[in-house]
Amino acid sequence: MEENKSFDWSTDLKEVPVREWEDRFTWVEEPYVSPDGETIASIVNVEEGVFTVCENGETWDKEYDKAWNLRPLPDGKFAACVSSDEEWTLSISGNEWENWFDFIWNLQVNQDGSSLSLAVQKDMEYGMAVNDKPWDQMYENINEMVLSDTGSSAAVVQVTSMVQADIEVFKNGIFSCAVNGKAIDKKFLNIWDISFDSAGKNVAYGVRLDRTKYSIAVNDTAWDKQFQSVWKPLFISGDESVIAPVKEGGKWMLYKDGQPFWNKRYNQIWHLVVSQKTGNIAAIASDKFGKWTIAENDVTWNMAADQMISDLVYSKDGSTLVAVLKDKGFWTLAVNQKKWNLGADKVFTPCVSSDGNIVSVVIERQGQYFLVVNNIVIPNGYDFMATPVISPDNTKILQKAVKDGVYQRLILSMDKIL
Amino acid sequence: MSNDMEIKDKPSVVKEKNTDEAVEAGLAKLTPERIKNTINQVLQKETGPRFKAYVETCMHCGLCAEACLYFLSNDRDPSYSPAGKVKQTIWEMLDKKGEVSIEFLRRAVHIAHTECNVCKRCSMYCPFGIDIAYLMLMVRRICHKLEITPLYIQDTVNSHSATMNQMWVKEDEWIDTLQWQEEDAREEFEDLRIPLDKEGADIMYSVIAPEPKFQAGLLYQAATIMHAAGISWTMPSSPGWDNSNMAMFTGDNEISGRIARAFYETAARLKVKKIVMGECGHAFRSTYDVGNRWIGWAMPPFEVVHALEFYHELLTSGRITIAEKFKKTVTLHDPCNVSRGRGLHDMAREVTNMLCESFIDMTPNREHNFCCGAGGGVINCGPPYKGERMINNKFKAEQLKATGAEVLIAPCHNCHSGLEDIVHHYDLNMEVKFLGDIIYETMEKKIYKPGD
């Protein structure tokens, strides 16, 4: 990421004592660390029914009746859902939005941090709010909220009222997809998995047309072709096409714009990812019952996991594809078809260098956190670690960890690790 | 069962078979062609050697009859025997190559959805182990495709499909309920939390939708137990928190799989080690056996344990200590899905004995215990069928009464609700409790510290 260039890569160690927070507050909740590693923060309970956030030992100016959903933002600030006098709003490092609601949840942040969205409820009406601006139109219910990288928002909204157990009304379709608050003039039995195009203008989503027929809809139009089931679609080729895993004849295939795209039929394919650089398409797949692998451009990896593949990510240049997987009871990674030989109780979100040469990830073994770089486990165990960052020139890695009550922002030289 | 335990003064056989508006509306829209095509599509395209083996192996010996709560509760009427139910549904569909009447389907819906708990007790009595529950679920699959599923359970599936929970619990309602219970529980432990979305917690605790909807106190109890035991745990704020799956029981396999995927992917998002489920049997069946397999996980991708396994671990490890054992005489119902389905019946007895002073087992018990009569989606078919359900559960009522226990422990939501109905209908004067109720009542309210 370009913004990593502005991070302090020259100071080897910065420390923040955090154990003393436990003496200052009734309790301290789980820590979050800013992307640049400069700040560690937790929601803290000051006294009965009084909460705030502590950042590097300094509390926010404001205190609240409740606080939850603390998240670091790309610019180094922190956001949390906060409540006073039974109303809720978003507080960004102590600065609240002007709008308050009866409830808020599902905080989403786009990649550069320019847009923050929430699902909101006021007077039992539901919608989204982006950067403190609630949708003009509110609805009876909301699910499946998404925020695009351009700041557009969308969700599945209930546009027709239904009394309890009225399956006839349900059958006629009571849901629509609302984009920036405006419901598309088309109702479906079900809508799931909304994807935006890169411009944040068009949406694609999975739909159920009746009890057994599924399809993919783009804006207000479903594909002509119907399927036994579908998973989340994705825009590709400069937003001109939509691809989606669909089930047909008992097997899963990849379709594009309503037509077969990949030839192979799978037991399962889901979690499509596309390299913006190369246009390669990959998916988590299973071609033998109970065995999981990766399909890239319709070719399966020569690797299988017997339990799960949970995450899939391309390096920026598209040269490296990383999968987080669980095999024979332990979590590990596979990079470009090669399974790492580490086994962990937990594997967190991997960090991949832009050129794909370095893959780093935090793992947990027997309650201790470790940093792993290119399949090498750095031996020092920690009480907690946040996602690492690789320097733009691949020479350093930023480790964010807590040990013995002290948060350490540590710059490690790659040549000492590899 | 001895005659003196027989419950009298209640109807002894089901005289009137009920239906409901969804079934009737669906039947009214059917054409002979659609019926035939749908039945043949399911039987020919969605079954395989397993189905063929079951259908061709059955010798019509009738040994399965003695296993069935419905047969025993209805004066041993053969039409309620498992083989009788197959004869009245699948076999005729096969014999007539799908050319069956509306009247036949009305009866088939009724049998498959309200006269069979898919409890699998009959499979233990069958000399060949034929899985008759599987055959009944196949009938339900056909009903689903013909859109003649009973109203209330279909509404539950509709809710699952739209919200990923079975009771139309809105997303804010879920989180707000957890925060409310967390706040209330701070009366007992001032620093108690229900940690939401805590990535990297060891355990994801998951429940079924009736808990936030009607039984929020169970969330309170669970939070208290977790807190006292010093567990690193979390609950998701997002859909995927509800582990129940009524679609599994209506034959809507596509929604059933979608539910299981949301459940396990939520655990993956939270990076937990293990999933602990509340006291629900069918949810365990869904996540451990059915929903996971429909989408391709041969075994659950995470270690997933039913509450009673978790309680056993807490009690035997000393993380929870009992201040004073529960005094009333208790008996224990074995939920089919975790007893016959998972073999937890002895563990359930060990937990009960660790908690209670006086335990009287019911007969039969363990994997041979009778179903509660509510499971398999039967209770979820709702009020139109409740009267019949009570008659169909008469033999279960006699079994419960024979224990003479004051308290009936039912570590499963469906069992709990169904047994409450039986207790009231047959005036059994028993209190129905979850294991969690008793743990909460008897545990020492102190926080576990290693080495204490």
XYZ file of C-alpha atoms in Angstrom, chain A residues 294 296 301-303 309 311-315 318-325 332-342 347 350-353 355-361 372-376:
47
model
C -8.039 -23.401 -5.004
C -7.401 -20.441 -10.582
C -4.138 -26.360 -7.343
C -2.178 -29.483 -6.683
C -2.937 -29.103 -2.996
C -10.031 -22.746 3.259
C -9.382 -16.612 3.033
C -7.908 -16.002 -0.371
C -5.845 -12.972 -1.373
C -3.759 -11.905 -4.379
C -0.663 -9.779 -4.110
C -1.124 -10.686 -9.107
C 1.942 -12.901 -8.962
C 1.126 -14.490 -5.624
C -2.048 -16.063 -4.393
C -2.316 -16.816 -0.683
C -4.865 -19.069 0.980
C -5.530 -19.513 4.696
C -6.477 -23.115 5.323
C -1.682 -22.897 7.954
C -1.136 -21.002 4.709
C -0.629 -22.039 1.146
C 1.219 -19.723 -1.217
C 1.045 -20.358 -4.940
C 0.012 -23.988 -4.425
C 2.668 -24.713 -1.797
C 1.403 -25.451 1.670
C 3.480 -24.007 4.498
C 4.765 -26.514 6.997
C 3.621 -24.598 10.052
C -4.018 -17.966 11.643
C -2.107 -12.469 5.971
C -0.131 -9.507 4.744
C 1.326 -9.861 1.233
C 3.952 -7.569 -0.244
C 5.348 -7.895 -5.515
C 4.239 -11.090 -3.808
C 7.715 -11.997 -2.604
C 6.912 -11.698 1.088
C 3.971 -13.149 2.961
C 3.659 -12.438 6.642
C 1.007 -13.478 9.090
C 5.574 -15.695 10.611
C 7.394 -14.459 7.524
C 7.669 -16.623 4.424
C 7.060 -19.777 6.425
C 9.635 -18.879 9.089
